[in-house]
Short mmCIF file of C-alpha atoms in Angstrom, two decimals:
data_model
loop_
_atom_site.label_atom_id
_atom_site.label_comp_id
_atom_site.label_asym_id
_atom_site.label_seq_id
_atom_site.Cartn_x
_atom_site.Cartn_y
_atom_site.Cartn_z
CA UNK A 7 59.50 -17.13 -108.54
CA UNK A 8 58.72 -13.54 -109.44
CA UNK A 9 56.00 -12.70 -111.77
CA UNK A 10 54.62 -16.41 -111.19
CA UNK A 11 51.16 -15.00 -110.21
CA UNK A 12 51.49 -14.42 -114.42
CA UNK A 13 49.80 -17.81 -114.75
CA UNK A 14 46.56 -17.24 -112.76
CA UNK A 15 46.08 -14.07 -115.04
CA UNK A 16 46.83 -16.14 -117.78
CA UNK A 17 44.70 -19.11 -117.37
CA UNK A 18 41.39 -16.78 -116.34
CA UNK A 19 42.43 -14.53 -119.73
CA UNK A 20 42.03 -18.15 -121.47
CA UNK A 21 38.05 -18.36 -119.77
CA UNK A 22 37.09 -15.30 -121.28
CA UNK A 23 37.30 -14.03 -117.65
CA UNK A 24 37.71 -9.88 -117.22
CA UNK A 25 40.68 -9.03 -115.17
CA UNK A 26 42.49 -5.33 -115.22
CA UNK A 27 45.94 -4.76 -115.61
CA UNK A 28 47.75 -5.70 -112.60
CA UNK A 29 49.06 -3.20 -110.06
CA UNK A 30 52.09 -3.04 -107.59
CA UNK A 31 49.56 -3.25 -104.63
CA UNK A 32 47.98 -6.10 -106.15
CA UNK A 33 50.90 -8.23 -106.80
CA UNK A 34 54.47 -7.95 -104.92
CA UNK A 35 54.27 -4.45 -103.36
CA UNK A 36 51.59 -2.84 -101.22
CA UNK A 37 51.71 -3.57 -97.30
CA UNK A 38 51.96 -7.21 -97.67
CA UNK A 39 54.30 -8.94 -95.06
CA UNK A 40 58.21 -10.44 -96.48
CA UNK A 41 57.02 -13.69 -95.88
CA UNK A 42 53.39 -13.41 -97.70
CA UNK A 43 52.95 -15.13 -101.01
CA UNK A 44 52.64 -11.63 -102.49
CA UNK A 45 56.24 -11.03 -101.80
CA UNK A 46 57.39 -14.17 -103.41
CA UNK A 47 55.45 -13.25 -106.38
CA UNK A 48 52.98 -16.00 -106.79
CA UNK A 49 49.68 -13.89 -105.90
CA UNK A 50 47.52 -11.62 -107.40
CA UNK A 51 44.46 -9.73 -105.91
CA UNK A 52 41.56 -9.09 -108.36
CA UNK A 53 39.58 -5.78 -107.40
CA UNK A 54 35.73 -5.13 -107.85
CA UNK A 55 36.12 -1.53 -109.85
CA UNK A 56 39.20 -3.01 -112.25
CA UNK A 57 37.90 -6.87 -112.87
CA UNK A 58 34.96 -9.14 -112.27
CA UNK A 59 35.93 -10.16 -109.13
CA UNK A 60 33.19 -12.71 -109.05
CA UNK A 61 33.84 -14.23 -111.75
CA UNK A 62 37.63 -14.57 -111.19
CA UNK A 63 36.86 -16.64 -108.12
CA UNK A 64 34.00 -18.73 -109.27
CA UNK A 65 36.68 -19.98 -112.31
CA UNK A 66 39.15 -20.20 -109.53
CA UNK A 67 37.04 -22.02 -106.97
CA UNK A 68 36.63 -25.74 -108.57
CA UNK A 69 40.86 -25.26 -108.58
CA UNK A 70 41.19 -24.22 -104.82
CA UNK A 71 39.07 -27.15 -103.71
CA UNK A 72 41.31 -29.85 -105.41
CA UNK A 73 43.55 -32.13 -103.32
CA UNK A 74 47.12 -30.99 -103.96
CA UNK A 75 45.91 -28.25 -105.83
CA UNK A 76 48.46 -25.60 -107.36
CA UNK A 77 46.25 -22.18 -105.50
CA UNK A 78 47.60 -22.29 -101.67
CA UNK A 79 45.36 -19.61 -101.19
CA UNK A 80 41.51 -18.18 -102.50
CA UNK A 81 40.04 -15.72 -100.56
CA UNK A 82 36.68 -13.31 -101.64
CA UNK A 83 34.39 -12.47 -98.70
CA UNK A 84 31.62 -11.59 -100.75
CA UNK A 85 31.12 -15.46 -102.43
CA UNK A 86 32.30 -16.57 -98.99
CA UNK A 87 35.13 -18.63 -100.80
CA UNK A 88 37.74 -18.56 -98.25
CA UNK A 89 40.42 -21.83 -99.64
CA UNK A 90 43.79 -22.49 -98.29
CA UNK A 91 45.90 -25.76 -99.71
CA UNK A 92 42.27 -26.89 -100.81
CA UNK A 93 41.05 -27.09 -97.45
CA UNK A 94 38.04 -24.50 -96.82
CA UNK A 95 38.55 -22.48 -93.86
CA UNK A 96 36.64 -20.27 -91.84
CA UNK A 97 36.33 -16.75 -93.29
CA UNK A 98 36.58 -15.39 -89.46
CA UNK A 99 40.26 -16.58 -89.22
CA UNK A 100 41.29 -14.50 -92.55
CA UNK A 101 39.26 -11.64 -93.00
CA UNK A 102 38.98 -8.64 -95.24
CA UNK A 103 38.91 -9.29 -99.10
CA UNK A 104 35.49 -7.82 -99.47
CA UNK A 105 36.78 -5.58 -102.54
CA UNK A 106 39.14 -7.83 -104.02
CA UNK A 107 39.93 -11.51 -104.39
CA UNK A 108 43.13 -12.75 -103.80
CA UNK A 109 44.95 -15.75 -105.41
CA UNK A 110 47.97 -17.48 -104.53
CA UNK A 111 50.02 -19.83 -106.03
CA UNK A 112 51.71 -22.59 -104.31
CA UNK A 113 55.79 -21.70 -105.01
CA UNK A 114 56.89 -24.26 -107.75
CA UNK A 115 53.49 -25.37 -108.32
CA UNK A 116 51.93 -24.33 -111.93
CA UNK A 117 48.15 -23.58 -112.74
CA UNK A 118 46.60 -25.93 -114.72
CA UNK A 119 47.64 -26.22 -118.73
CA UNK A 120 45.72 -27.25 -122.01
CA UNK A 121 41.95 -25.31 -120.34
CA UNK A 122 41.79 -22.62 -122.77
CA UNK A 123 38.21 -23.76 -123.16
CA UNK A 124 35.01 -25.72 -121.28
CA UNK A 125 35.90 -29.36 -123.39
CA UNK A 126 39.27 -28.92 -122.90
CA UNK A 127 38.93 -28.16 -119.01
CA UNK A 128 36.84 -31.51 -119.13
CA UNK A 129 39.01 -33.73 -121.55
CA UNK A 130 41.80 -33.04 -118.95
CA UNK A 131 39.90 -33.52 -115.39
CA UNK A 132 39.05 -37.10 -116.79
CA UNK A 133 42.84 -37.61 -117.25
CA UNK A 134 42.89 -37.35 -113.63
CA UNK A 135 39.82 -38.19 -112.25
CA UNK A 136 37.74 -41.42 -112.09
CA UNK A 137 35.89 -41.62 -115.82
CA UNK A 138 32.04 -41.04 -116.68
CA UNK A 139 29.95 -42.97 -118.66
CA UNK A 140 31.81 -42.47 -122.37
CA UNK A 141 28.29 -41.59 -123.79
CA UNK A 142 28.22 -38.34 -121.61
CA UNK A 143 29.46 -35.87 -123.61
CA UNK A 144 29.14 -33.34 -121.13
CA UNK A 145 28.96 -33.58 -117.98
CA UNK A 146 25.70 -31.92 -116.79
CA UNK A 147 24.31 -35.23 -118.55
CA UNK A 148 25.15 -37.31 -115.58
CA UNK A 149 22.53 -35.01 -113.70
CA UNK A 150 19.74 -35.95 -116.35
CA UNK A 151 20.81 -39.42 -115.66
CA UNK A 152 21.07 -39.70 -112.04
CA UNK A 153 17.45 -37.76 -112.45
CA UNK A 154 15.90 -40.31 -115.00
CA UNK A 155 16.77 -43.23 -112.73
CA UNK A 156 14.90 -42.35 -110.42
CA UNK A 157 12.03 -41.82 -112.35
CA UNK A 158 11.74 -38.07 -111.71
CA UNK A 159 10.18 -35.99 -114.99
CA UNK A 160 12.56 -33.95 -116.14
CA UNK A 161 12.14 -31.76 -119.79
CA UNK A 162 14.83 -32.06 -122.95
CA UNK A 163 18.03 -29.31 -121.95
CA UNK A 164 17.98 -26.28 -123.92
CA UNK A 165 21.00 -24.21 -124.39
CA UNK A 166 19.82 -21.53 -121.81
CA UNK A 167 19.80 -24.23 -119.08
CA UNK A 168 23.04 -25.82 -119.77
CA UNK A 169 26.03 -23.90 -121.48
CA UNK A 170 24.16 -21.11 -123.43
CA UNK A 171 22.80 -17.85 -122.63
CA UNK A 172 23.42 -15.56 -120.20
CA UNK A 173 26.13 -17.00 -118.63
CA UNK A 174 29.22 -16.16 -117.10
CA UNK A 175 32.57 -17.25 -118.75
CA UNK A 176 33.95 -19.70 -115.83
CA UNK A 177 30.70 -20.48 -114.49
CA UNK A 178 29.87 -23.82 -113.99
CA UNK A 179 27.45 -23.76 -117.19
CA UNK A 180 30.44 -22.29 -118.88
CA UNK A 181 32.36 -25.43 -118.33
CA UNK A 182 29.71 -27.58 -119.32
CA UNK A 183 29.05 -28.53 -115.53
CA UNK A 184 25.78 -27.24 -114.48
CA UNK A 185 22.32 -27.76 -115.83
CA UNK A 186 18.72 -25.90 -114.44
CA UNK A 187 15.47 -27.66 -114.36
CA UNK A 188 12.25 -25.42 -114.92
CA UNK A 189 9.14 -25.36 -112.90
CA UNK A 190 7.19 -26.05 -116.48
CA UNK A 191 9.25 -28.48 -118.02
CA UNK A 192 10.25 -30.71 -115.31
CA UNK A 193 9.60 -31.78 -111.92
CA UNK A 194 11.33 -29.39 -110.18
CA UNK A 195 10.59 -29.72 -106.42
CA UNK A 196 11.29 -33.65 -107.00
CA UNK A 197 14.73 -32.69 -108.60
CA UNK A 198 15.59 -30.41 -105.67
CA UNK A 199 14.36 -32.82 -102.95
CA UNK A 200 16.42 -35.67 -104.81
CA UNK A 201 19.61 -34.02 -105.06
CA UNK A 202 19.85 -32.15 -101.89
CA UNK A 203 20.90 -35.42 -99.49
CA UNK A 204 24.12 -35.15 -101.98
CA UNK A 205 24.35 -32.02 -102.37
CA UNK A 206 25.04 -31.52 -98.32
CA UNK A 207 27.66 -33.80 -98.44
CA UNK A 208 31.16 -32.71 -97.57
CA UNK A 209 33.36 -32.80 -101.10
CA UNK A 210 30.47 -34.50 -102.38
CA UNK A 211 29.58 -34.51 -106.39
CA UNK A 212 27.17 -31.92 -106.48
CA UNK A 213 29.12 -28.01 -105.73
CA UNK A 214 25.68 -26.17 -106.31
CA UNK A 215 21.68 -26.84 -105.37
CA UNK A 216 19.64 -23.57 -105.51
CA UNK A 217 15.68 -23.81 -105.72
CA UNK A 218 13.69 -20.89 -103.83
CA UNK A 219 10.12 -21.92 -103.58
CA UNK A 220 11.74 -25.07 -101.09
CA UNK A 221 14.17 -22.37 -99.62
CA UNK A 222 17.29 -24.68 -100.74
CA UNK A 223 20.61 -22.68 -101.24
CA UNK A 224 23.34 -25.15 -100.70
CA UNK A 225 27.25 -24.61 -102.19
CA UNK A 226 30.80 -26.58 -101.54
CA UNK A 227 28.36 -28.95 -98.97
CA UNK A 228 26.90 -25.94 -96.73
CA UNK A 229 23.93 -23.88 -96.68
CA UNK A 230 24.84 -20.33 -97.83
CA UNK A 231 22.63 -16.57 -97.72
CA UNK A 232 20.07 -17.02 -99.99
CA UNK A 233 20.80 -13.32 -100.30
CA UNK A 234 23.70 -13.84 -101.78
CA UNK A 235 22.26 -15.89 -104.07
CA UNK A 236 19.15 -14.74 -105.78
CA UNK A 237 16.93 -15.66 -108.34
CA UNK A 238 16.03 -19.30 -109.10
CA UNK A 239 12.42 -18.77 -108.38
CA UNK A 240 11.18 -20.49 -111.20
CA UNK A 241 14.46 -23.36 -111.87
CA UNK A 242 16.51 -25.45 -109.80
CA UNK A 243 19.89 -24.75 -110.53
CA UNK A 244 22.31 -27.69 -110.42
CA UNK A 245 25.98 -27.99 -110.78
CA UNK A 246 28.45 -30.75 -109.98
CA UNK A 247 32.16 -30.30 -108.90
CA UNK A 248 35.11 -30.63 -111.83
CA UNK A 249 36.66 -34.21 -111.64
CA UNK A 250 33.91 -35.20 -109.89
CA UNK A 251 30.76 -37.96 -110.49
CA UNK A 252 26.95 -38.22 -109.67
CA UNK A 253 26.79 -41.29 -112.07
CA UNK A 254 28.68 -44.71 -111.05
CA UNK A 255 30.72 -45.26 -107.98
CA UNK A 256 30.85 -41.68 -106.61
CA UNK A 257 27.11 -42.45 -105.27
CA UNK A 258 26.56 -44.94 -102.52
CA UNK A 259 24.24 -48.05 -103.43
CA UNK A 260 20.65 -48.06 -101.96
CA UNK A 261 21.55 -50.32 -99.16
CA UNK A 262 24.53 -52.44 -97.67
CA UNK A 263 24.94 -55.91 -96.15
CA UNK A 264 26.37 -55.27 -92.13
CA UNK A 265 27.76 -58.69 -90.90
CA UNK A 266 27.22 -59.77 -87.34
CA UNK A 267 23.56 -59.98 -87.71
CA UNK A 268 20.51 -61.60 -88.94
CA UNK A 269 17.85 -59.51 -90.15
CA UNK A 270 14.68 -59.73 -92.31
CA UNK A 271 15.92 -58.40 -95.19
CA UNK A 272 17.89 -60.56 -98.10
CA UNK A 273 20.31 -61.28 -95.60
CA UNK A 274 17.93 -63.81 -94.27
CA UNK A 275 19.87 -66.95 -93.02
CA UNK A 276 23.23 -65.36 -93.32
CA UNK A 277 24.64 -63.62 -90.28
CA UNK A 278 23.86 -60.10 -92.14
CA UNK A 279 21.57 -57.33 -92.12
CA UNK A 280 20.48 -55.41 -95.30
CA UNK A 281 20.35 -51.71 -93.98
CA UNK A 282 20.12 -48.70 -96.20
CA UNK A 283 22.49 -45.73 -96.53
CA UNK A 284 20.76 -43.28 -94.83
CA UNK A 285 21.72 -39.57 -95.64
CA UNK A 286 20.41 -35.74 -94.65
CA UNK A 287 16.50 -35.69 -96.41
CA UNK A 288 15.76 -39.22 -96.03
CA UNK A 289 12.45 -40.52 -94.17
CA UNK A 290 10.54 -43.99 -93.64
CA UNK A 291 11.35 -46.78 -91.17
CA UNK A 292 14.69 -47.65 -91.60
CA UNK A 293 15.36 -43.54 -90.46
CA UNK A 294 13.15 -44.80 -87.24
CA UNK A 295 15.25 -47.62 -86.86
CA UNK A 296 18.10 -45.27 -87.44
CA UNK A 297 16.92 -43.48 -84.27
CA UNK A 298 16.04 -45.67 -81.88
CA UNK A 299 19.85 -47.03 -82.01
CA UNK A 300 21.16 -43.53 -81.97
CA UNK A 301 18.45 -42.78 -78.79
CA UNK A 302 20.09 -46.25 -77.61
CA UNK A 303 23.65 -44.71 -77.75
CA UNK A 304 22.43 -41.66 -75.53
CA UNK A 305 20.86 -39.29 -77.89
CA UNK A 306 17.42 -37.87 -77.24
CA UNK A 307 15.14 -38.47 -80.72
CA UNK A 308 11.86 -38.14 -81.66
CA UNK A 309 11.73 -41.18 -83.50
CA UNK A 310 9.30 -39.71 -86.34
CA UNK A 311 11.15 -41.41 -89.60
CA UNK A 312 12.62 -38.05 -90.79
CA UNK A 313 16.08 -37.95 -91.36
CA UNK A 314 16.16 -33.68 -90.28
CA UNK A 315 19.06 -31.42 -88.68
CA UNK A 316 18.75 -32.88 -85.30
CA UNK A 317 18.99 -36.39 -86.56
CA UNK A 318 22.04 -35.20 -88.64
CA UNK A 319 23.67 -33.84 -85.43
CA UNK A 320 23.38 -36.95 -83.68
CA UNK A 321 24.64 -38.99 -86.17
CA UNK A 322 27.72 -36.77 -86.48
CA UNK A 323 27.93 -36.84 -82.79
CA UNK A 324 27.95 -41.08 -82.38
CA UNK A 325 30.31 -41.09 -85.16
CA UNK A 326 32.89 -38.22 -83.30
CA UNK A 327 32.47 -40.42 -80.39
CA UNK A 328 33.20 -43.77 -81.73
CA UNK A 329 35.98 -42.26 -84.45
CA UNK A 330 34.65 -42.34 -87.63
CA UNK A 331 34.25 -40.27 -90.52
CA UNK A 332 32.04 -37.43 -89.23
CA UNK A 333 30.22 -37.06 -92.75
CA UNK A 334 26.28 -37.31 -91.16
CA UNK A 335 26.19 -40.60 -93.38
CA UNK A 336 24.87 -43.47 -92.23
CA UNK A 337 27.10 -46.32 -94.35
CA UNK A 338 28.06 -49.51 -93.91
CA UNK A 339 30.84 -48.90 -90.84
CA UNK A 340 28.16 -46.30 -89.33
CA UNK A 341 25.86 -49.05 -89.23
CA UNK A 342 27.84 -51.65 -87.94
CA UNK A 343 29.22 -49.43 -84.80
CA UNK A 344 25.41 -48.68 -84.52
CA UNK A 345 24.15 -52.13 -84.37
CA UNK A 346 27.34 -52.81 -81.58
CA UNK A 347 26.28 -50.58 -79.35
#
């Protein structure tokens, strides 16, 4: 396996990323352990002075979080990307790599092929992945979709805001992924406010949600240091996760039939309820519904209609309790233990 860590500087070479020559210390010698992945010759560490370390692990990122991906291991404390066998981890339990990020290849396992460019990184994730729409051509489009469905105003793309300008080679808007929505030419706070239920959710379709007058700085599901961040005072800034959809199946439907019930809605007559997918963001009666049956299961809610953090946590809670998927969703099984209890 030595010199396999080869690949990772040849597929970022292929982005247009910047990445110095490689050093002993940064790829089999140095002080790292005889079992390490260094010393098998599958990693690399990219330092801040020799390469853009950023940018290394923001074109490395959307391949760390992939099931069965071919990185076992990307680490950069100052992104807060901390990824091992695609699985984020807490940055407390690894430590260090504030002046380098490292990347690891999984022994036998081979970085991706045929990505030299954006439409080629995008021809081959829908090899793999369920397809978009064929009339997206790329896929920040889905976002103007999922946007225009909903009736939110939204201006015509210009190259700055999708692929163009000023940005990064393997960024997001690099790779055709991300799109940003002006304060002049669209909607903006509606945007923000539309997206960010998604954009919380754990592996979710959306990787990226910044918009600073509504102090919203989510990435990979979490909210991150708006410090870190910057900027995108006058934009929201949107980008969705390679191999991922916001368009079609990927997003639940508005509302879902639970059986065991009658209620009042087209279930009428039936044995079944019509009760909406309730996420992080959402508000009206069926949230109040939401938590007087959570309040009935032992938590202690205001019942004000606003699906907030504390409504989140005790939705996470019920669903630890009763073994489901602790996602903060409230779906059709969700529901259904809900309406049991």
């Amino acid at each position: 396996m030595s010199g396999a860590w080869k690949e990772i500087d040849d597929y970022l070479r292929a982005h247009g990323v910047r990445i110095g020559p490689p050093t002993t210390g940064q790829t089999t010698g140095g002080g790292h352990a005889a079992n390490s992945y260094h010393y098998a010759g599958t990693a690399r560490d990219y330092g801040l002075y020799d390469s853009d370390a950023a940018a290394v692990a923001r074109c490395l990122h959307p391949i760390a979080r992939m099931r069965r991906s071919p990185l076992a291991e990307l680490f950069f404390g100052p992104l807060n990307i901390w990824y091992v066998n695609g699985n984020r981890v807490p940055g407390s339990s690894i430590g260090g790599h504030m002046d380098h990020c490292h990347a690891a290849l999984v022994p036998g396992h081979h970085m991706p092929k045929n990505q030299a460019t954006p439409a080629a990184a995008h021809k081959v994730t829908q090899k793999t992945a369920r397809r978009a729409p064929k009339t997206f051509s790329q896929p920040w489009q889905e976002i103007d979709e999922f946007l225009r469905r909903r009736a939110i105003r939204i201006g015509p793309p210009t190259q700055e805001q999708t692929n163009g300008g000023k940005h990064e080679p393997g960024s997001y808007h690099y790779r055709g992924l991300a799109r940003d929505y002006g304060v002049g030419d669209s909607d903006a706070p509606k945007v923000a406010q539309a997206l960010l239920p998604i954009a919380r959710r754990p592996r979710g379709p959306i990787f990226e949600l910044f918009f600073a007058p509504l102090d919203i700085w989510i990435q990979d599901g979490r909210p991150v240091d708006p410090k870190r961040i910057g900027g995108h005072t006058d934009h929201v800034h949107v980008a969705l996760e390679i191999g991922r959809h916001l368009v079609g199946d990927a997003i639940p439907p508005q509302s879902t039939a639970i059986p065991g019930r009658s209620g009042s809605g087209s279930g009428h007559g039936s044995g079944r309820s019509v009760m909406s997918v309730l996420d992080y963001g959402a508000a009206g009666t069926d949230v109040v519904q939401l938590q007087q049956h959570l309040n009935a299961a032992g938590a202690h809610l205001v019942a004000d209609g606003k699906f907030g953090p504390k409504t989140e946590e005790a939705v996470m809670n019920f669903q630890r309790v009763r073994g489901l998927t602790q996602d903060g969703i409230v779906g059709p099984k969700t529901w259904a233990a809900l309406l049991k209890a």
